[in-house]
């Protein structure tokens, strides 16, 4: 089924076409900041139940399009549905974040994990994508996503977030072959999952390598990049975005991936990144999420400076990481409107 999108600015920009202005959306735009999201979330038992209720997922996915005016929707879910589908369930602890009652430490633990069966284990995400596409009525593209294998690995080994990620990093020195076994299982699961998302109607997919910045460059090249590369090579029907937060040292290498878009965090200079990544990719980012705590005037000034420094073409305007939970929706709207007023 092919739809003609009314606003396909994001896809044209991802493909490298000349555009009238950069498209704009925000990482973590669904949930986190909107009172309208809280209302839906509070009507259900918890976060995980919401993620598994396709009708409600469609609703919270579309909220930012209606309320913030962004040029794309991102399917409401979490990167941690992959470990769960592989046999390692998580809990979402209110105000603290994800927690895994069991973690992966040994060869036996890894052998006990399965490669996710996308339709059987994650079919609820495909259903949510189909319902969202219907309800969006082709107004804007829908972004699908998954965590990068390395970021998923850190959650499975650490059992949650961490200040140092020392359990995950230790394993890379003590048992590198086990790391590769686990990373390959995650990668195979993720490929099946993203293929399903594209088949269900996701127009573009993003790979979040949120903890890329904790590794020494050599380990990043060995334990993360090759698995992202496998995913990029396997997903052939939709454009792909790779966002590796903190991996300033890997920009040149990431520029060689078989993907259309590279996401930048706010520490990465746009011109320097362009030189490293090359001319063949679209760049996404990278306003400091804290800029949205400034005055309206300062938000407009910072946003225009960012747009200027990317140069208007081959640029998808976004923040340099997810929008912070206590950001005022009106400040987000100011950011979105400033981008939408820009003319190349
Ligand atoms: O972008 C979107 O708005 C779509 C939905 C989305 C969620 N998580 C919903 C969510 C996306 C794309 C994610 C990705 C995700 N999840 C990442 C990668 C992106 C990034 O920010 O680096 C990571 C590292 C996670 C893991 C995760 N999930 C954490 C650390 C937490 C707790 C704190 C938080 O809010 O980030 C979550 C919970 C979570 N995922 C919430 C939402 C809306 C908040 C929980 C709630 O509503 O109860």
Tab-separated table of C-alpha atoms in Angstrom, residues 10 15 19 27 30 35 37 54 117 131 140 155 165 199 206 233 239 258 319:
chain	number	residue	atom	x	y	z
A	10	UNK	CA	11.319	14.776	6.082
A	15	UNK	CA	16.867	11.373	0.356
A	19	UNK	CA	13.874	21.520	-0.055
A	27	UNK	CA	13.503	13.076	19.794
A	30	UNK	CA	5.797	11.534	22.300
A	35	UNK	CA	-0.102	16.745	29.819
A	37	UNK	CA	0.139	12.110	27.272
A	54	UNK	CA	-2.083	-0.185	19.888
A	117	UNK	CA	10.107	-13.640	16.384
A	131	UNK	CA	-3.454	2.046	13.299
A	140	UNK	CA	3.190	13.469	8.026
A	155	UNK	CA	20.741	-2.596	29.486
A	165	UNK	CA	28.435	1.267	32.631
A	199	UNK	CA	6.380	-3.604	6.347
A	206	UNK	CA	16.010	5.553	13.422
A	233	UNK	CA	22.490	-3.271	5.068
A	239	UNK	CA	15.641	5.370	4.678
A	258	UNK	CA	24.656	2.384	4.391
A	319	UNK	CA	17.472	18.587	19.387
